[in-house]
Amino acid sequence: MAASTLTEVARLAGVSPATASRVLNGSARKPGKDIAERVRQAADSLGYIPNAQAQGLAKSSSGLIGLIVHDIADPYFAAIARGVQEAAREQRKMVLLATTGGGPAEEKEAVAAFAARRADSIVIAGSRSCRDEDRDGNAELAAELDRYCRNGGQVAVVGHPVVGATATEGYHVVKVPNQELARQLATGLAEAWDGDFVIVGGPEGLLTSDDRVRGFQEGLERAGRRPAEVVRTGFNRSGGYDAGLQLAARIKAARSGDAPAPRLCIFAVNDVMAIGAAAALRSEGLRIPRDAAIAGFDDIETLRDFRPALSTVRLPLEDIGRIATRSTGPGSHAEEAEGPAANGITGEVTLRRSTEAAA
């Protein structure tokens, strides 16, 4: 059966289509109470479903929030998405989701799609990249975001600003103190670990990873320790697993020699990389923390079932999603999301069994 139309509702109620539209689509211009009731009764009897786009035009709001993440299967992004969803419900809005794999060109396409659907705001979560191969994609993404903001859209970016974006109105950055927290983690680990340190980081030029690498090295320096070696790999579980295999081979090769095997404490710049590295070590017959210590960053929900319990930095991921969404809502101000002190985002170093000194 074909869907009923607004014209049919208007005919049954004995009003003009414009009047029926004002009643059903939420216009500020409202007809009399008796007329409105007739229109609603007619719509109910016909099973009429209001057109969301028409309602958006009438209200100057689509009621939609676009969320762009690298990978919704990653617990980090899933937790942020929960926070975005909660804040969206507060605003009586719906969330549209796009996963991009982290490429700025794919993010640009997602922004364009949300803009075409007149999304009221867009939240972007995921590390920014300043790598040469992302230069063109960054430029296109920045231009798309600038165009969206000039047309009244609101944007919140978690972490770092989009490279090259120039919009000032309607553009918010929710900063996360990654470097400072990684520095604190290194200081805490250096107090209890007398062996060497290795950092498993993402590709150079990935800004979140670079901040955490830099902060960890600063913490070691302040503790009077030599810099950690940095192993670059994919910014995901697979990358962590590959790095773990490399480090396992190194530990086992050293054991076969005359010199004592190195005692490594591995810092993976996010938890899913730490989980991958730990899995690789176990696959090679090595135990944590007996043969190597390991720490991550983020404190994702998955760690509840990880053994031994993983040392990490706890971030309020759901709060980050809520803050980003609220910063783009009605009555928000850009300065609310200008820094960790302003937006309330802090973290906590949490040392657990995975970095206890081996007996």
mmCIF file of C-alpha atoms in Angstrom:
data_model
loop_
_atom_site.group_PDB
_atom_site.id
_atom_site.type_symbol
_atom_site.label_atom_id
_atom_site.label_comp_id
_atom_site.label_asym_id
_atom_site.label_seq_id
_atom_site.Cartn_x
_atom_site.Cartn_y
_atom_site.Cartn_z
ATOM 1 C CA MET A 1 0.000 0.000 0.000
ATOM 2 C CA ALA A 2 1.329 3.426 -0.938
ATOM 3 C CA ALA A 3 2.127 5.805 1.914
ATOM 4 C CA SER A 4 -0.426 8.529 2.543
ATOM 5 C CA THR A 5 0.543 12.059 1.578
ATOM 6 C CA LEU A 6 0.280 15.424 3.255
ATOM 7 C CA THR A 7 -2.212 16.481 0.592
ATOM 8 C CA GLU A 8 -4.515 13.597 1.539
ATOM 9 C CA VAL A 9 -4.267 14.529 5.220
ATOM 10 C CA ALA A 10 -5.120 18.147 4.403
ATOM 11 C CA ARG A 11 -8.098 17.096 2.271
ATOM 12 C CA LEU A 12 -9.498 14.862 5.009
ATOM 13 C CA ALA A 13 -9.041 17.567 7.645
ATOM 14 C CA GLY A 14 -10.528 20.260 5.399
ATOM 15 C CA VAL A 15 -7.472 22.521 5.496
ATOM 16 C CA SER A 16 -4.780 23.598 3.076
ATOM 17 C CA PRO A 17 -1.582 21.539 2.686
ATOM 18 C CA ALA A 18 0.375 24.479 4.126
ATOM 19 C CA THR A 19 -1.748 24.443 7.282
ATOM 20 C CA ALA A 20 -1.377 20.673 7.619
ATOM 21 C CA SER A 21 2.391 21.054 7.217
ATOM 22 C CA ARG A 22 2.571 23.693 9.962
ATOM 23 C CA VAL A 23 0.798 21.316 12.348
ATOM 24 C CA LEU A 24 2.694 18.124 11.536
ATOM 25 C CA ASN A 25 6.170 19.463 10.796
ATOM 26 C CA GLY A 26 6.600 21.646 13.868
ATOM 27 C CA SER A 27 6.487 25.137 12.413
ATOM 28 C CA ALA A 28 6.592 28.090 14.794
ATOM 29 C CA ARG A 29 3.433 29.381 13.060
ATOM 30 C CA LYS A 30 0.669 27.273 14.590
ATOM 31 C CA PRO A 31 -3.036 27.324 13.615
ATOM 32 C CA GLY A 32 -5.871 27.231 16.138
ATOM 33 C CA LYS A 33 -6.222 24.326 18.568
ATOM 34 C CA ASP A 34 -9.341 22.878 16.897
ATOM 35 C CA ILE A 35 -7.731 22.963 13.460
ATOM 36 C CA ALA A 36 -4.549 21.333 14.761
ATOM 37 C CA GLU A 37 -6.597 18.576 16.385
ATOM 38 C CA ARG A 38 -8.472 17.887 13.127
ATOM 39 C CA VAL A 39 -5.186 17.611 11.251
ATOM 40 C CA ARG A 40 -3.707 15.193 13.793
ATOM 41 C CA GLN A 41 -6.818 13.012 13.757
ATOM 42 C CA ALA A 42 -6.737 12.914 9.960
ATOM 43 C CA ALA A 43 -3.047 11.972 10.021
ATOM 44 C CA ASP A 44 -3.708 9.194 12.545
ATOM 45 C CA SER A 45 -6.601 7.747 10.563
ATOM 46 C CA LEU A 46 -4.516 7.673 7.376
ATOM 47 C CA GLY A 47 -1.372 6.359 9.074
ATOM 48 C CA TYR A 48 0.562 9.389 7.821
ATOM 49 C CA ILE A 49 4.300 9.470 8.636
ATOM 50 C CA PRO A 50 5.739 13.019 8.716
ATOM 51 C CA ASN A 51 8.653 13.768 6.387
ATOM 52 C CA ALA A 52 11.794 14.289 8.485
ATOM 53 C CA GLN A 53 13.345 16.633 5.902
ATOM 54 C CA ALA A 54 10.201 18.773 5.843
ATOM 55 C CA GLN A 55 10.239 18.891 9.641
ATOM 56 C CA GLY A 56 13.860 19.968 9.554
ATOM 57 C CA LEU A 57 13.056 22.836 7.207
ATOM 58 C CA ALA A 58 10.143 23.936 9.374
ATOM 59 C CA LYS A 59 12.210 23.827 12.585
ATOM 60 C CA SER A 60 15.539 24.945 11.047
ATOM 61 C CA SER A 61 16.939 21.745 12.560
ATOM 62 C CA SER A 62 17.222 18.256 11.144
ATOM 63 C CA GLY A 63 17.560 16.668 14.590
ATOM 64 C CA LEU A 64 20.615 14.753 13.331
ATOM 65 C CA ILE A 65 24.189 14.543 14.650
ATOM 66 C CA GLY A 66 26.886 12.995 12.469
ATOM 67 C CA LEU A 67 29.578 10.919 14.194
ATOM 68 C CA ILE A 68 32.772 9.999 12.345
ATOM 69 C CA VAL A 69 35.126 7.388 13.848
ATOM 70 C CA HIS A 70 37.964 5.290 12.492
ATOM 71 C CA ASP A 71 36.546 1.908 13.529
ATOM 72 C CA ILE A 72 33.414 1.352 15.630
ATOM 73 C CA ALA A 73 34.644 -2.184 16.446
ATOM 74 C CA ASP A 74 37.533 -0.593 18.381
ATOM 75 C CA PRO A 75 36.390 -0.309 22.039
ATOM 76 C CA TYR A 76 37.964 3.167 22.238
ATOM 77 C CA PHE A 77 35.600 4.533 19.606
ATOM 78 C CA ALA A 78 32.661 2.483 20.887
ATOM 79 C CA ALA A 79 32.979 4.149 24.301
ATOM 80 C CA ILE A 80 33.128 7.632 22.778
ATOM 81 C CA ALA A 81 30.090 6.761 20.644
ATOM 82 C CA ARG A 82 28.128 5.841 23.782
ATOM 83 C CA GLY A 83 28.850 9.279 25.181
ATOM 84 C CA VAL A 84 27.799 10.943 21.935
ATOM 85 C CA GLN A 85 24.563 8.935 21.911
ATOM 86 C CA GLU A 86 23.753 9.903 25.491
ATOM 87 C CA ALA A 87 24.272 13.610 24.813
ATOM 88 C CA ALA A 88 22.242 13.321 21.604
ATOM 89 C CA ARG A 89 19.310 11.883 23.563
ATOM 90 C CA GLU A 90 19.505 14.876 25.909
ATOM 91 C CA GLN A 91 19.087 17.106 22.835
ATOM 92 C CA ARG A 92 16.347 14.841 21.405
ATOM 93 C CA LYS A 93 18.466 14.114 18.358
ATOM 94 C CA MET A 94 19.506 11.021 16.442
ATOM 95 C CA VAL A 95 23.079 9.973 15.626
ATOM 96 C CA LEU A 96 24.255 9.031 12.141
ATOM 97 C CA LEU A 97 27.475 6.968 12.146
ATOM 98 C CA ALA A 98 30.291 6.778 9.599
ATOM 99 C CA THR A 99 33.418 4.624 9.981
ATOM 100 C CA THR A 100 36.322 5.664 7.787
ATOM 101 C CA GLY A 101 39.401 3.614 8.637
ATOM 102 C CA GLY A 102 41.170 6.839 9.579
ATOM 103 C CA GLY A 103 41.739 8.282 6.104
ATOM 104 C CA PRO A 104 41.035 12.030 5.755
ATOM 105 C CA ALA A 105 39.673 11.506 2.230
ATOM 106 C CA GLU A 106 37.071 9.077 3.621
ATOM 107 C CA GLU A 107 36.306 11.514 6.449
ATOM 108 C CA LYS A 108 35.725 14.242 3.874
ATOM 109 C CA GLU A 109 33.160 12.052 2.108
ATOM 110 C CA ALA A 110 31.409 11.430 5.420
ATOM 111 C CA VAL A 111 31.279 15.163 6.222
ATOM 112 C CA ALA A 112 29.837 15.875 2.769
ATOM 113 C CA ALA A 113 27.179 13.173 3.255
ATOM 114 C CA PHE A 114 26.173 14.534 6.669
ATOM 115 C CA ALA A 115 26.089 18.085 5.332
ATOM 116 C CA ALA A 116 23.829 16.988 2.460
ATOM 117 C CA ARG A 117 21.430 15.552 5.053
ATOM 118 C CA ARG A 118 21.507 18.866 6.934
ATOM 119 C CA ALA A 119 23.001 17.368 10.095
ATOM 120 C CA ASP A 120 22.937 19.979 12.862
ATOM 121 C CA SER A 121 26.427 19.037 14.030
ATOM 122 C CA ILE A 122 29.293 16.638 13.361
ATOM 123 C CA VAL A 123 31.622 14.980 15.889
ATOM 124 C CA ILE A 124 34.939 13.611 14.601
ATOM 125 C CA ALA A 125 36.936 11.195 16.769
ATOM 126 C CA GLY A 126 40.272 9.693 15.759
ATOM 127 C CA SER A 127 43.892 10.748 15.512
ATOM 128 C CA ARG A 128 44.789 13.462 13.016
ATOM 129 C CA SER A 129 47.643 12.793 10.598
ATOM 130 C CA CYS A 130 50.282 15.133 9.194
ATOM 131 C CA ARG A 131 51.901 12.460 6.994
ATOM 132 C CA ASP A 132 52.792 13.420 3.435
ATOM 133 C CA GLU A 133 50.417 10.818 1.982
ATOM 134 C CA ASP A 134 47.511 12.502 3.801
ATOM 135 C CA ARG A 135 48.262 16.047 2.620
ATOM 136 C CA ASP A 136 45.660 16.154 -0.164
ATOM 137 C CA GLY A 137 43.048 14.370 1.937
ATOM 138 C CA ASN A 138 43.596 16.821 4.806
ATOM 139 C CA ALA A 139 43.155 19.781 2.461
ATOM 140 C CA GLU A 140 39.887 18.390 1.087
ATOM 141 C CA LEU A 141 38.576 17.533 4.552
ATOM 142 C CA ALA A 142 39.456 21.002 5.873
ATOM 143 C CA ALA A 143 37.707 22.683 2.937
ATOM 144 C CA GLU A 144 34.579 20.547 3.418
ATOM 145 C CA LEU A 145 34.453 21.340 7.143
ATOM 146 C CA ASP A 146 34.972 25.061 6.521
ATOM 147 C CA ARG A 147 32.105 25.054 4.010
ATOM 148 C CA TYR A 148 29.859 23.184 6.445
ATOM 149 C CA CYS A 149 30.598 25.649 9.277
ATOM 150 C CA ARG A 150 30.036 28.673 7.014
ATOM 151 C CA ASN A 151 26.564 27.294 6.343
ATOM 152 C CA GLY A 152 25.735 27.155 10.044
ATOM 153 C CA GLY A 153 26.991 23.676 10.947
ATOM 154 C CA GLN A 154 28.693 22.889 14.240
ATOM 155 C CA VAL A 155 31.790 20.660 14.426
ATOM 156 C CA ALA A 156 33.606 19.093 17.380
ATOM 157 C CA VAL A 157 36.931 17.321 16.853
ATOM 158 C CA VAL A 158 38.389 15.105 19.582
ATOM 159 C CA GLY A 159 42.128 15.476 20.169
ATOM 160 C CA HIS A 160 43.725 17.747 17.580
ATOM 161 C CA PRO A 161 42.275 20.252 15.092
ATOM 162 C CA VAL A 162 41.803 19.021 11.546
ATOM 163 C CA VAL A 163 44.997 19.888 9.695
ATOM 164 C CA GLY A 164 44.406 23.003 7.590
ATOM 165 C CA ALA A 165 40.908 23.851 8.865
ATOM 166 C CA THR A 166 40.389 27.627 9.168
ATOM 167 C CA ALA A 167 36.802 27.883 10.440
ATOM 168 C CA THR A 168 36.402 29.804 13.696
ATOM 169 C CA GLU A 169 32.622 29.961 14.066
ATOM 170 C CA GLY A 170 31.030 26.656 14.978
ATOM 171 C CA TYR A 171 34.330 24.786 15.256
ATOM 172 C CA HIS A 172 35.359 23.198 18.567
ATOM 173 C CA VAL A 173 38.367 21.109 19.591
ATOM 174 C CA VAL A 174 38.081 18.843 22.630
ATOM 175 C CA LYS A 175 41.692 18.461 23.700
ATOM 176 C CA VAL A 176 42.991 15.360 25.460
ATOM 177 C CA PRO A 177 46.205 15.626 27.570
ATOM 178 C CA ASN A 178 47.902 12.661 25.883
ATOM 179 C CA GLN A 179 51.462 13.921 26.215
ATOM 180 C CA GLU A 180 51.134 14.883 29.864
ATOM 181 C CA LEU A 181 49.526 11.567 30.814
ATOM 182 C CA ALA A 182 52.125 9.513 28.932
ATOM 183 C CA ARG A 183 54.806 11.453 30.808
ATOM 184 C CA GLN A 184 53.163 10.524 34.116
ATOM 185 C CA LEU A 185 52.949 6.861 33.079
ATOM 186 C CA ALA A 186 56.658 6.737 32.243
ATOM 187 C CA THR A 187 57.544 8.314 35.576
ATOM 188 C CA GLY A 188 55.461 5.753 37.456
ATOM 189 C CA LEU A 189 56.907 2.801 35.555
ATOM 190 C CA ALA A 190 60.494 4.003 35.922
ATOM 191 C CA GLU A 191 60.144 3.960 39.695
ATOM 192 C CA ALA A 192 59.423 0.223 39.742
ATOM 193 C CA TRP A 193 61.236 -1.133 36.670
ATOM 194 C CA ASP A 194 65.011 -1.323 36.388
ATOM 195 C CA GLY A 195 65.166 -2.846 32.891
ATOM 196 C CA ASP A 196 64.965 -1.278 29.447
ATOM 197 C CA PHE A 197 61.920 0.374 27.874
ATOM 198 C CA VAL A 198 60.518 -0.041 24.369
ATOM 199 C CA ILE A 199 57.704 2.053 22.883
ATOM 200 C CA VAL A 200 55.370 0.463 20.338
ATOM 201 C CA GLY A 201 54.022 3.470 18.461
ATOM 202 C CA GLY A 202 51.871 4.112 15.431
ATOM 203 C CA PRO A 203 53.179 5.518 12.136
ATOM 204 C CA GLU A 204 55.192 8.699 12.537
ATOM 205 C CA GLY A 205 52.988 11.701 11.813
ATOM 206 C CA LEU A 206 49.921 10.267 13.563
ATOM 207 C CA LEU A 207 49.470 13.036 16.098
ATOM 208 C CA THR A 208 47.909 11.143 19.021
ATOM 209 C CA SER A 209 50.590 8.453 18.817
ATOM 210 C CA ASP A 210 53.346 11.050 18.491
ATOM 211 C CA ASP A 211 52.083 12.932 21.564
ATOM 212 C CA ARG A 212 52.134 9.761 23.638
ATOM 213 C CA VAL A 213 55.585 8.737 22.396
ATOM 214 C CA ARG A 214 56.943 12.216 23.132
ATOM 215 C CA GLY A 215 55.410 12.349 26.591
ATOM 216 C CA PHE A 216 56.718 8.905 27.536
ATOM 217 C CA GLN A 217 60.258 9.845 26.483
ATOM 218 C CA GLU A 218 60.009 13.030 28.534
ATOM 219 C CA GLY A 219 58.943 11.028 31.574
ATOM 220 C CA LEU A 220 61.919 8.676 31.212
ATOM 221 C CA GLU A 221 64.271 11.635 30.888
ATOM 222 C CA ARG A 222 62.898 13.232 34.042
ATOM 223 C CA ALA A 223 63.387 9.928 35.854
ATOM 224 C CA GLY A 224 67.039 9.858 34.762
ATOM 225 C CA ARG A 225 66.539 6.933 32.388
ATOM 226 C CA ARG A 226 67.840 6.618 28.855
ATOM 227 C CA PRO A 227 65.401 7.079 25.954
ATOM 228 C CA ALA A 228 63.280 4.139 24.910
ATOM 229 C CA GLU A 229 63.627 2.520 21.516
ATOM 230 C CA VAL A 230 60.570 3.221 19.355
ATOM 231 C CA VAL A 231 59.090 0.460 17.184
ATOM 232 C CA ARG A 232 56.718 1.901 14.561
ATOM 233 C CA THR A 233 53.782 -0.209 13.434
ATOM 234 C CA GLY A 234 50.066 -0.036 12.651
ATOM 235 C CA PHE A 235 47.947 1.917 15.135
ATOM 236 C CA ASN A 236 45.745 -1.135 15.850
ATOM 237 C CA ARG A 237 45.787 -4.625 17.323
ATOM 238 C CA SER A 238 47.431 -6.147 14.238
ATOM 239 C CA GLY A 239 50.229 -3.601 14.439
ATOM 240 C CA GLY A 240 50.739 -4.418 18.113
ATOM 241 C CA TYR A 241 50.858 -8.134 17.318
ATOM 242 C CA ASP A 242 53.516 -7.625 14.640
ATOM 243 C CA ALA A 243 55.627 -5.558 17.019
ATOM 244 C CA GLY A 244 55.173 -8.190 19.734
ATOM 245 C CA LEU A 245 56.556 -10.889 17.443
ATOM 246 C CA GLN A 246 59.638 -8.753 16.755
ATOM 247 C CA LEU A 247 60.242 -8.181 20.459
ATOM 248 C CA ALA A 248 59.626 -11.847 21.321
ATOM 249 C CA ALA A 249 62.253 -12.887 18.772
ATOM 250 C CA ARG A 250 64.700 -10.428 20.285
ATOM 251 C CA ILE A 251 64.122 -11.701 23.834
ATOM 252 C CA LYS A 252 64.507 -15.342 22.806
ATOM 253 C CA ALA A 253 67.633 -14.633 20.746
ATOM 254 C CA ALA A 254 69.236 -12.857 23.678
ATOM 255 C CA ARG A 255 68.510 -15.821 25.941
ATOM 256 C CA SER A 256 70.447 -18.118 23.651
ATOM 257 C CA GLY A 257 73.604 -16.071 24.092
ATOM 258 C CA ASP A 258 76.038 -15.742 26.953
ATOM 259 C CA ALA A 259 74.875 -12.291 28.090
ATOM 260 C CA PRO A 260 71.774 -11.911 30.311
ATOM 261 C CA ALA A 261 68.558 -11.424 28.330
ATOM 262 C CA PRO A 262 67.221 -7.863 28.361
ATOM 263 C CA ARG A 263 64.330 -7.177 30.719
ATOM 264 C CA LEU A 264 61.916 -5.154 28.599
ATOM 265 C CA CYS A 265 59.006 -2.986 29.665
ATOM 266 C CA ILE A 266 56.875 -2.355 26.584
ATOM 267 C CA PHE A 267 54.688 0.727 26.321
ATOM 268 C CA ALA A 268 52.110 0.407 23.545
ATOM 269 C CA VAL A 269 50.525 3.769 22.751
ATOM 270 C CA ASN A 270 46.988 2.384 22.908
ATOM 271 C CA ASP A 271 45.385 -0.577 24.635
ATOM 272 C CA VAL A 272 44.443 -2.541 21.527
ATOM 273 C CA MET A 273 48.095 -2.442 20.421
ATOM 274 C CA ALA A 274 49.115 -3.611 23.900
ATOM 275 C CA ILE A 275 46.618 -6.483 23.668
ATOM 276 C CA GLY A 276 48.049 -7.470 20.287
ATOM 277 C CA ALA A 277 51.634 -7.318 21.532
ATOM 278 C CA ALA A 278 50.762 -9.410 24.599
ATOM 279 C CA ALA A 279 49.081 -12.024 22.409
ATOM 280 C CA ALA A 280 52.219 -12.250 20.250
ATOM 281 C CA LEU A 281 54.457 -12.691 23.292
ATOM 282 C CA ARG A 282 52.235 -15.486 24.607
ATOM 283 C CA SER A 283 52.209 -17.194 21.211
ATOM 284 C CA GLU A 284 56.011 -17.404 21.474
ATOM 285 C CA GLY A 285 55.893 -18.974 24.924
ATOM 286 C CA LEU A 286 56.703 -15.797 26.865
ATOM 287 C CA ARG A 287 54.836 -14.777 29.993
ATOM 288 C CA ILE A 288 53.851 -11.340 31.290
ATOM 289 C CA PRO A 289 55.316 -9.891 33.489
ATOM 290 C CA ARG A 290 57.903 -12.665 34.048
ATOM 291 C CA ASP A 291 59.546 -12.333 30.631
ATOM 292 C CA ALA A 292 58.424 -8.808 29.679
ATOM 293 C CA ALA A 293 56.260 -6.122 31.214
ATOM 294 C CA ILE A 294 53.658 -4.270 29.138
ATOM 295 C CA ALA A 295 51.472 -1.160 29.475
ATOM 296 C CA GLY A 296 48.885 0.508 27.264
ATOM 297 C CA PHE A 297 46.846 3.700 27.119
ATOM 298 C CA ASP A 298 43.062 4.462 27.221
ATOM 299 C CA ASP A 299 41.710 1.834 29.689
ATOM 300 C CA ILE A 300 39.165 0.426 27.241
ATOM 301 C CA GLU A 301 36.334 -1.721 28.564
ATOM 302 C CA THR A 302 37.858 -4.882 27.048
ATOM 303 C CA LEU A 303 40.601 -4.780 29.687
ATOM 304 C CA ARG A 304 38.155 -6.054 32.305
ATOM 305 C CA ASP A 305 38.698 -9.549 30.876
ATOM 306 C CA PHE A 306 42.410 -9.204 30.080
ATOM 307 C CA ARG A 307 44.914 -11.192 32.140
ATOM 308 C CA PRO A 308 47.252 -10.277 33.608
ATOM 309 C CA ALA A 309 45.522 -6.974 34.374
ATOM 310 C CA LEU A 310 47.022 -4.346 32.068
ATOM 311 C CA SER A 311 48.712 -1.189 33.323
ATOM 312 C CA THR A 312 47.385 1.766 31.376
ATOM 313 C CA VAL A 313 46.190 5.369 31.451
ATOM 314 C CA ARG A 314 42.490 5.676 32.144
ATOM 315 C CA LEU A 315 40.686 8.207 29.931
ATOM 316 C CA PRO A 316 37.024 9.186 30.487
ATOM 317 C CA LEU A 317 36.043 8.098 26.983
ATOM 318 C CA GLU A 318 32.283 8.385 27.384
ATOM 319 C CA ASP A 319 32.709 11.831 28.957
ATOM 320 C CA ILE A 320 34.793 12.865 25.951
ATOM 321 C CA GLY A 321 31.916 11.888 23.652
ATOM 322 C CA ARG A 322 29.393 13.753 25.793
ATOM 323 C CA ILE A 323 31.525 16.894 26.012
ATOM 324 C CA ALA A 324 32.160 16.933 22.266
ATOM 325 C CA THR A 325 28.452 16.611 21.492
ATOM 326 C CA ARG A 326 27.346 19.178 24.056
ATOM 327 C CA SER A 327 29.903 21.676 22.751
ATOM 328 C CA THR A 328 27.980 21.757 19.461
ATOM 329 C CA GLY A 329 24.522 21.939 21.005
ATOM 330 C CA PRO A 330 22.200 24.907 21.575
ATOM 331 C CA GLY A 331 23.693 27.577 23.818
ATOM 332 C CA SER A 332 27.199 26.153 23.710
ATOM 333 C CA HIS A 333 30.272 28.357 23.432
ATOM 334 C CA ALA A 334 33.557 27.606 21.692
ATOM 335 C CA GLU A 335 35.603 28.316 24.791
ATOM 336 C CA GLU A 336 33.914 25.429 26.615
ATOM 337 C CA ALA A 337 36.029 22.953 24.637
ATOM 338 C CA GLU A 338 39.296 24.819 24.397
ATOM 339 C CA GLY A 339 41.396 22.658 26.685
ATOM 340 C CA PRO A 340 41.494 19.890 29.272
ATOM 341 C CA ALA A 341 41.194 22.307 32.182
ATOM 342 C CA ALA A 342 38.137 23.962 30.633
ATOM 343 C CA ASN A 343 36.319 20.829 29.499
ATOM 344 C CA GLY A 344 37.138 18.718 32.547
ATOM 345 C CA ILE A 345 39.036 15.990 30.658
ATOM 346 C CA THR A 346 41.724 14.427 32.829
ATOM 347 C CA GLY A 347 43.227 10.972 33.024
ATOM 348 C CA GLU A 348 44.701 8.648 35.601
ATOM 349 C CA VAL A 349 47.753 6.409 35.503
ATOM 350 C CA THR A 350 46.670 2.932 36.610
ATOM 351 C CA LEU A 351 49.472 0.441 37.305
ATOM 352 C CA ARG A 352 48.417 -3.207 37.400
ATOM 353 C CA ARG A 353 49.867 -6.711 37.325
ATOM 354 C CA SER A 354 51.276 -6.506 33.780
ATOM 355 C CA THR A 355 54.113 -4.220 34.879
ATOM 356 C CA GLU A 356 54.962 -5.712 38.253
ATOM 357 C CA ALA A 357 58.703 -6.384 38.563
ATOM 358 C CA ALA A 358 59.523 -10.017 37.826
ATOM 359 C CA ALA A 359 60.628 -12.076 40.776
#
